[in-house]
Short mmCIF file of C-alpha atoms and ligand atoms in Angstrom, two decimals:
data_model
loop_
_atom_site.label_atom_id
_atom_site.label_comp_id
_atom_site.label_asym_id
_atom_site.label_seq_id
_atom_site.Cartn_x
_atom_site.Cartn_y
_atom_site.Cartn_z
CA UNK A 1 17.32 0.91 20.49
CA UNK A 2 13.34 1.42 21.31
CA UNK A 3 13.09 4.77 19.06
CA UNK A 4 14.46 3.54 16.25
CA UNK A 5 11.95 2.16 13.24
CA UNK A 6 11.14 2.89 9.52
CA UNK A 7 8.52 5.31 8.64
CA UNK A 8 5.79 4.86 7.20
CA UNK A 9 3.75 6.15 4.75
CA UNK A 10 1.29 7.38 6.27
CA UNK A 11 -0.28 10.54 4.18
CA UNK A 12 -0.45 7.75 1.46
CA UNK A 13 -2.90 5.02 2.92
CA UNK A 14 -5.93 4.08 0.90
CA UNK A 15 -8.97 5.31 2.48
CA UNK A 16 -10.56 2.25 4.49
CA UNK A 17 -12.96 2.31 2.13
CA UNK A 18 -10.17 0.85 -0.73
CA UNK A 19 -9.52 -1.75 2.03
CA UNK A 20 -10.24 -5.64 0.51
CA UNK A 21 -11.35 -4.18 -2.83
CA UNK A 22 -9.52 -5.80 -6.64
CA UNK A 23 -8.32 -8.96 -5.16
CA UNK A 24 -7.46 -11.11 -8.50
CA UNK A 25 -6.27 -13.41 -5.60
CA UNK A 26 -7.83 -17.14 -5.78
CA UNK A 27 -9.48 -18.01 -2.14
CA UNK A 28 -6.79 -19.37 0.85
CA UNK A 29 -5.35 -19.62 3.86
CA UNK A 30 -7.27 -23.26 4.64
CA UNK A 31 -7.15 -24.18 8.09
CA UNK A 32 -6.01 -27.66 8.37
CA UNK A 33 -2.21 -28.36 10.04
CA UNK A 34 -2.22 -25.25 12.04
CA UNK A 35 -0.48 -24.78 14.82
CA UNK A 36 3.11 -23.10 14.48
CA UNK A 37 5.70 -23.59 17.02
CA UNK A 38 7.30 -20.44 17.33
CA UNK A 39 10.43 -20.18 19.76
CA UNK A 40 9.29 -20.75 23.91
CA UNK A 41 5.39 -19.84 22.33
CA UNK A 42 3.33 -22.20 21.23
CA UNK A 43 0.24 -20.45 19.15
CA UNK A 44 -2.92 -21.84 18.69
CA UNK A 45 -3.62 -24.98 17.06
CA UNK A 46 -6.59 -25.45 15.39
CA UNK A 47 -7.89 -28.62 13.19
CA UNK A 48 -11.44 -28.22 12.86
CA UNK A 49 -13.74 -26.25 11.09
CA UNK A 50 -17.16 -25.12 12.72
CA UNK A 51 -20.13 -26.57 12.06
CA UNK A 52 -21.53 -25.26 8.75
CA UNK A 53 -24.51 -23.35 8.63
CA UNK A 54 -27.55 -25.28 6.86
CA UNK A 55 -28.04 -23.32 3.40
CA UNK A 56 -24.53 -21.89 3.72
CA UNK A 57 -21.56 -21.98 1.71
CA UNK A 58 -21.76 -25.62 0.99
CA UNK A 59 -25.22 -26.07 2.24
CA UNK A 60 -28.22 -27.83 0.43
CA UNK A 61 -31.46 -26.01 -0.42
CA UNK A 62 -32.66 -29.34 -1.98
CA UNK A 63 -36.62 -28.62 0.03
CA UNK A 64 -36.41 -25.57 -2.04
CA UNK A 65 -36.24 -25.79 -5.54
CA UNK A 66 -36.65 -22.15 -6.54
CA UNK A 67 -33.82 -21.11 -3.92
CA UNK A 68 -36.25 -17.77 -2.12
CA UNK A 69 -35.51 -19.37 1.19
CA UNK A 70 -32.05 -18.41 0.00
CA UNK A 71 -32.72 -15.91 -1.45
CA UNK A 72 -35.11 -14.29 1.57
CA UNK A 73 -31.84 -15.53 3.97
CA UNK A 74 -29.52 -13.52 1.87
CA UNK A 75 -31.87 -9.92 2.16
CA UNK A 76 -32.39 -10.72 5.90
CA UNK A 77 -29.40 -12.00 7.54
CA UNK A 78 -25.78 -10.71 7.48
CA UNK A 79 -23.78 -13.28 5.65
CA UNK A 80 -21.79 -15.98 7.38
CA UNK A 81 -18.30 -14.50 8.24
CA UNK A 82 -17.29 -17.80 8.69
CA UNK A 83 -18.85 -18.74 4.91
CA UNK A 84 -15.18 -18.46 3.86
CA UNK A 85 -11.60 -20.13 4.64
CA UNK A 86 -10.54 -16.54 5.00
CA UNK A 87 -13.09 -15.35 6.92
CA UNK A 88 -12.41 -18.77 9.58
CA UNK A 89 -8.76 -17.91 9.29
CA UNK A 90 -9.75 -14.57 10.93
CA UNK A 91 -12.13 -15.45 13.63
CA UNK A 92 -11.04 -18.93 14.23
CA UNK A 93 -7.26 -18.34 14.13
CA UNK A 94 -6.16 -15.11 13.82
CA UNK A 95 -8.43 -12.72 16.19
CA UNK A 96 -7.73 -15.75 19.26
CA UNK A 97 -4.48 -16.09 18.57
CA UNK A 98 -4.01 -12.20 18.47
CA UNK A 99 -5.84 -11.10 21.97
CA UNK A 100 -4.17 -14.16 23.71
CA UNK A 101 -0.50 -13.66 22.59
CA UNK A 102 -0.30 -10.45 20.88
CA UNK A 103 2.00 -12.32 17.98
CA UNK A 104 0.29 -14.68 15.45
CA UNK A 105 1.91 -16.52 12.67
CA UNK A 106 -0.27 -18.16 9.42
CA UNK A 107 2.11 -20.08 7.30
CA UNK A 108 1.11 -21.25 3.40
CA UNK A 109 -0.53 -18.51 3.70
CA UNK A 110 -1.00 -17.41 -0.29
CA UNK A 111 0.25 -20.93 -1.98
CA UNK A 112 3.25 -21.64 -4.17
CA UNK A 113 1.57 -19.50 -7.45
CA UNK A 114 0.65 -16.24 -5.50
CA UNK A 115 3.91 -16.84 -3.41
CA UNK A 116 6.11 -16.62 -6.46
CA UNK A 117 4.58 -14.32 -8.86
CA UNK A 118 5.02 -11.59 -5.44
CA UNK A 119 8.71 -12.91 -4.72
CA UNK A 120 9.45 -13.00 -8.76
CA UNK A 121 8.17 -8.93 -8.65
CA UNK A 122 10.41 -8.19 -5.27
CA UNK A 123 13.50 -9.75 -7.23
CA UNK A 124 12.44 -7.73 -9.98
CA UNK A 125 12.41 -4.27 -7.95
CA UNK A 126 15.57 -5.73 -6.49
CA UNK A 127 16.72 -6.15 -9.85
CA UNK A 128 15.63 -2.62 -11.61
CA UNK A 129 17.12 -0.66 -8.15
CA UNK A 130 13.74 0.82 -7.19
CA UNK A 131 15.03 -0.14 -3.35
CA UNK A 132 16.49 2.48 -1.04
CA UNK A 133 18.36 2.13 2.45
CA UNK A 134 16.13 2.25 4.78
CA UNK A 135 15.60 5.35 6.98
CA UNK A 136 15.17 5.92 10.98
CA UNK A 137 13.68 9.17 12.14
CA UNK A 138 15.28 9.26 15.37
CA UNK A 139 18.74 8.53 16.59
CA UNK A 140 20.21 10.17 13.38
CA UNK A 141 23.74 10.35 16.28
CA UNK A 142 24.43 6.98 14.90
CA UNK A 143 24.85 6.04 11.88
CA UNK A 144 22.02 4.30 10.34
CA UNK A 145 23.04 1.17 8.74
CA UNK A 146 24.89 0.35 12.20
CA UNK A 147 21.32 -0.01 13.29
CA UNK A 148 18.71 -0.98 10.41
CA UNK A 149 20.56 -2.34 7.77
CA UNK A 150 17.61 -3.43 4.85
CA UNK A 151 16.51 -1.99 1.71
CA UNK A 152 13.26 -0.42 1.10
CA UNK A 153 10.74 0.28 -1.51
CA UNK A 154 6.94 1.17 -0.60
CA UNK A 155 4.78 -0.02 -2.96
CA UNK A 156 0.73 0.69 -3.60
CA UNK A 157 0.27 -2.42 -5.28
CA UNK A 158 -1.39 -1.10 -8.26
CA UNK A 159 2.15 0.10 -9.85
CA UNK A 160 3.34 -1.92 -13.19
CA UNK A 161 5.44 -4.62 -12.09
CA UNK A 162 3.68 -5.02 -8.57
CA UNK A 163 0.35 -6.54 -9.44
CA UNK A 164 0.96 -9.14 -7.36
CA UNK A 165 2.08 -7.47 -4.28
CA UNK A 166 -1.43 -5.50 -4.62
CA UNK A 167 -2.73 -9.25 -4.28
CA UNK A 168 -1.36 -9.80 -1.21
CA UNK A 169 -2.32 -6.43 -0.22
CA UNK A 170 -6.24 -7.33 -0.54
CA UNK A 171 -5.68 -10.68 0.85
CA UNK A 172 -4.06 -8.93 3.71
CA UNK A 173 -6.52 -6.10 3.95
CA UNK A 174 -9.53 -8.67 3.29
CA UNK A 175 -8.73 -10.63 6.48
CA UNK A 176 -7.94 -7.59 8.49
CA UNK A 177 -11.68 -6.46 7.56
CA UNK A 178 -12.57 -10.09 8.59
CA UNK A 179 -11.27 -9.61 12.07
CA UNK A 180 -12.76 -5.63 12.20
CA UNK A 181 -13.74 -4.86 15.93
CA UNK A 182 -12.59 -8.05 17.00
CA UNK A 183 -8.78 -6.92 17.73
CA UNK A 184 -8.33 -5.71 20.77
CA UNK A 185 -10.06 -2.84 20.72
CA UNK A 186 -8.62 -1.22 17.37
CA UNK A 187 -10.65 0.32 14.95
CA UNK A 188 -8.95 -0.51 11.95
CA UNK A 189 -9.99 1.37 8.90
CA UNK A 190 -6.52 2.14 7.19
CA UNK A 191 -2.85 1.32 5.79
CA UNK A 192 0.04 1.92 4.97
CA UNK A 193 1.66 1.38 2.08
CA UNK A 194 3.15 -2.04 1.54
CA UNK A 195 7.27 -1.56 2.57
CA UNK A 196 9.29 -3.91 0.34
CA UNK A 197 12.56 -4.85 2.42
CA UNK A 198 15.80 -6.62 1.48
CA UNK A 199 18.64 -7.28 4.00
CA UNK A 200 21.12 -7.79 1.20
CA UNK A 201 22.98 -10.50 3.06
CA UNK A 202 26.01 -9.05 4.17
CA UNK A 203 25.42 -9.49 7.98
CA UNK A 204 23.52 -6.83 8.64
CA UNK A 205 20.24 -7.10 10.51
CA UNK A 206 17.84 -4.53 12.47
CA UNK A 207 18.75 -3.65 16.14
CA UNK A 208 16.26 -3.73 18.76
CA UNK A 209 13.06 -1.76 18.27
CA UNK A 210 9.33 -1.18 18.61
CA UNK A 211 8.03 -0.52 15.05
CA UNK A 212 5.02 2.74 17.29
CA UNK A 213 6.99 3.37 20.62
CA UNK A 214 4.71 7.02 20.81
CA UNK A 215 1.61 6.58 19.60
CA UNK A 216 1.61 7.21 15.48
CA UNK A 217 -1.73 5.45 15.01
CA UNK A 218 0.21 2.14 13.83
CA UNK A 219 -1.79 -0.57 15.91
CA UNK A 220 -0.74 -3.84 13.85
CA UNK A 221 2.45 -4.79 12.19
CA UNK A 222 1.99 -7.85 9.22
CA UNK A 223 4.79 -8.79 7.56
CA UNK A 224 5.20 -11.18 4.83
CA UNK A 225 8.34 -13.53 4.18
CA UNK A 226 9.52 -14.51 0.63
CA UNK A 227 12.46 -16.78 1.55
CA UNK A 228 13.13 -20.19 0.04
CA UNK A 229 15.09 -23.06 1.53
CA UNK A 230 15.90 -20.46 4.41
CA UNK A 231 17.92 -22.26 7.30
CA UNK A 232 18.47 -19.65 10.11
CA UNK A 233 21.75 -22.17 11.28
CA UNK A 234 23.20 -21.00 7.68
CA UNK A 235 21.88 -17.73 7.03
CA UNK A 236 20.87 -15.64 10.21
CA UNK A 237 17.86 -13.74 9.56
CA UNK A 238 15.56 -14.75 12.21
CA UNK A 239 13.03 -12.44 13.70
CA UNK A 240 13.02 -11.88 17.78
CA UNK A 241 10.68 -11.10 19.53
CA UNK A 242 10.45 -9.90 23.18
CA UNK A 243 6.65 -9.92 24.80
CA UNK A 244 6.62 -7.08 26.94
CA UNK A 245 5.88 -9.12 30.78
CA UNK A 246 6.62 -12.50 29.57
CA UNK A 247 9.98 -14.72 30.20
CA UNK A 248 9.79 -15.99 26.31
CA UNK A 249 11.40 -15.44 22.89
CA UNK A 250 9.87 -16.20 19.88
CA UNK A 251 12.04 -16.48 16.95
CA UNK A 252 10.28 -16.52 13.44
CA UNK A 253 12.02 -18.04 10.87
CA UNK A 254 11.26 -15.49 7.46
CA UNK A 255 10.68 -18.36 5.80
CA UNK A 256 8.52 -18.69 2.41
CA UNK A 257 4.56 -17.66 2.41
CA UNK A 258 4.80 -16.99 5.89
CA UNK A 259 2.44 -14.47 7.29
CA UNK A 260 3.50 -12.79 10.51
CA UNK A 261 1.08 -10.57 12.64
CA UNK A 262 1.83 -8.43 15.82
CA UNK A 263 1.09 -5.50 17.79
CA UNK A 264 2.79 -2.92 16.71
CA UNK A 265 3.25 -0.47 20.04
CA UNK A 266 5.52 -1.32 22.96
CA UNK A 267 4.36 -4.52 23.61
CA UNK A 268 6.53 -6.14 20.70
CA UNK A 269 9.84 -5.13 21.07
CA UNK A 270 11.53 -7.19 18.30
CA UNK A 271 15.22 -7.55 16.30
CA UNK A 272 16.12 -8.88 13.07
CA UNK A 273 19.38 -11.10 13.87
CA UNK A 274 22.25 -10.63 11.27
CA UNK A 275 21.67 -12.27 7.71
CA UNK A 276 23.97 -13.80 5.52
CA UNK A 277 22.01 -14.25 2.41
CA UNK A 278 19.44 -12.48 0.48
CA UNK A 279 16.40 -11.81 3.01
CA UNK A 280 12.63 -10.36 1.21
CA UNK A 281 10.15 -9.34 3.26
CA UNK A 282 6.49 -7.28 2.64
CA UNK A 283 5.30 -4.99 5.28
CA UNK A 284 2.00 -3.71 5.87
CA UNK A 285 0.90 -1.55 8.82
CA UNK A 286 -2.63 -0.73 9.72
CA UNK A 287 -4.14 2.00 11.45
CA UNK A 288 -6.26 2.34 14.55
CA UNK A 289 -8.56 5.46 13.55
CA UNK A 290 -9.03 7.16 16.82
CA UNK A 291 -4.73 6.92 17.54
CA UNK A 292 -4.23 7.72 13.70
CA UNK A 293 -6.58 11.03 13.88
CA UNK A 294 -4.78 11.98 17.63
CA UNK A 295 -1.08 11.51 15.59
CA UNK A 296 -2.61 13.59 12.66
CA UNK A 297 -4.03 16.35 14.78
CA UNK A 298 -0.08 16.60 16.74
CA UNK A 299 1.29 17.09 14.03
CA UNK A 300 -0.86 19.70 12.73
CA UNK A 301 -0.61 21.86 15.79
CA UNK A 302 3.51 21.28 15.56
CA UNK A 303 3.42 22.34 12.14
CA UNK A 304 1.30 25.63 12.91
CA UNK A 305 3.68 26.46 15.38
CA UNK A 306 6.56 26.03 12.83
CA UNK A 307 8.04 23.98 15.42
CA UNK A 308 10.81 21.81 14.70
CA UNK A 309 9.24 18.60 13.14
CA UNK A 310 9.06 15.62 16.31
CA UNK A 311 9.61 12.47 15.15
CA UNK A 312 6.09 11.32 15.35
CA UNK A 313 5.64 14.24 12.99
CA UNK A 314 8.14 13.44 10.67
CA UNK A 315 6.76 9.81 10.24
CA UNK A 316 3.36 11.65 9.41
CA UNK A 317 4.70 13.01 6.42
CA UNK A 318 6.80 9.61 5.54
CA UNK A 319 9.14 8.93 2.79
CA UNK A 320 7.34 8.95 0.25
C1 OGA B 401 10.98 -4.00 10.57
C2 OGA B 401 11.14 -4.99 11.18
C3 OGA B 401 11.16 -7.38 10.88
C4 OGA B 401 11.48 -8.71 10.01
O1 OGA B 401 11.29 -3.27 9.42
O2 OGA B 401 10.62 -2.74 11.77
O3 OGA B 401 11.50 -4.97 12.35
O4 OGA B 401 11.59 -9.27 10.18
N1 OGA B 401 11.58 -6.39 10.47
O5 OGA B 401 12.11 -8.44 8.36
MN1 MN B 402 10.06 -3.51 13.28
#
């Protein structure tokens, strides 16, 4: 089942310059209490904050009442990336966790208030019939519902009724920007739209697959879960990841306000076990600039030759 994966909204992804702008969300993601045991994988645990620089976020400038020193430092030194909770989350947790495990889980990512607004919007989209059956690029001979049982909607984040989803996107963008240059050797400068997905709870899931098996440009998968009171023993719906070359399985419960990040390529085959209650998640894929440009080049060549679009090519167009 490695060939099956969702189509992305490749041509709709916002340019890198837009990443991180327009967030209405407050600062979130405190590091205290971090450390998640996910199946057999014990993810990196962080308990302390790094030492704050004098004159930083909470530094004292009492010996410089005019603040001239601080202003000068600001002109001269680049801002401390660890000055904000999200900067610390990025550099002290996400980066080491991804580079070591290739999978990273952050609970309580946005907090109760914004999480609830996002859930309300997703429920609204569902009620108003905005979801369509999830699509597969290949495996057309197989009845898709037996492979992939979700329904999806693509969202840019500015649409009416999607502003909180836009805040989520801005928060994840900011996190990715704060990881910039440190996630493997990737050069992340763009992403897909957000794919809002609903498994209706009829016992369907998504068979084992790899998101990006053929180099379509996607390097990092970020999934934000929205399900309160999720009990996997009753509701199923666990995401199982089988990291390549390791004899462990990561069992990820799709719980409310959890952010999951993993490499999109063949290092992380995964499957959604059958879900017996409505299960909501929002996925954003981030692109490596070079791999993306190469994939687009291949697609354009194929189009010029009038060839049947390859599965990768079809992905370039995306459903939106
Ligand atoms: C996907 C997928 C996992 C999940 O949509 O490609 O693997 O937990 N989703 O919803
Ligand atoms: Mn997937």
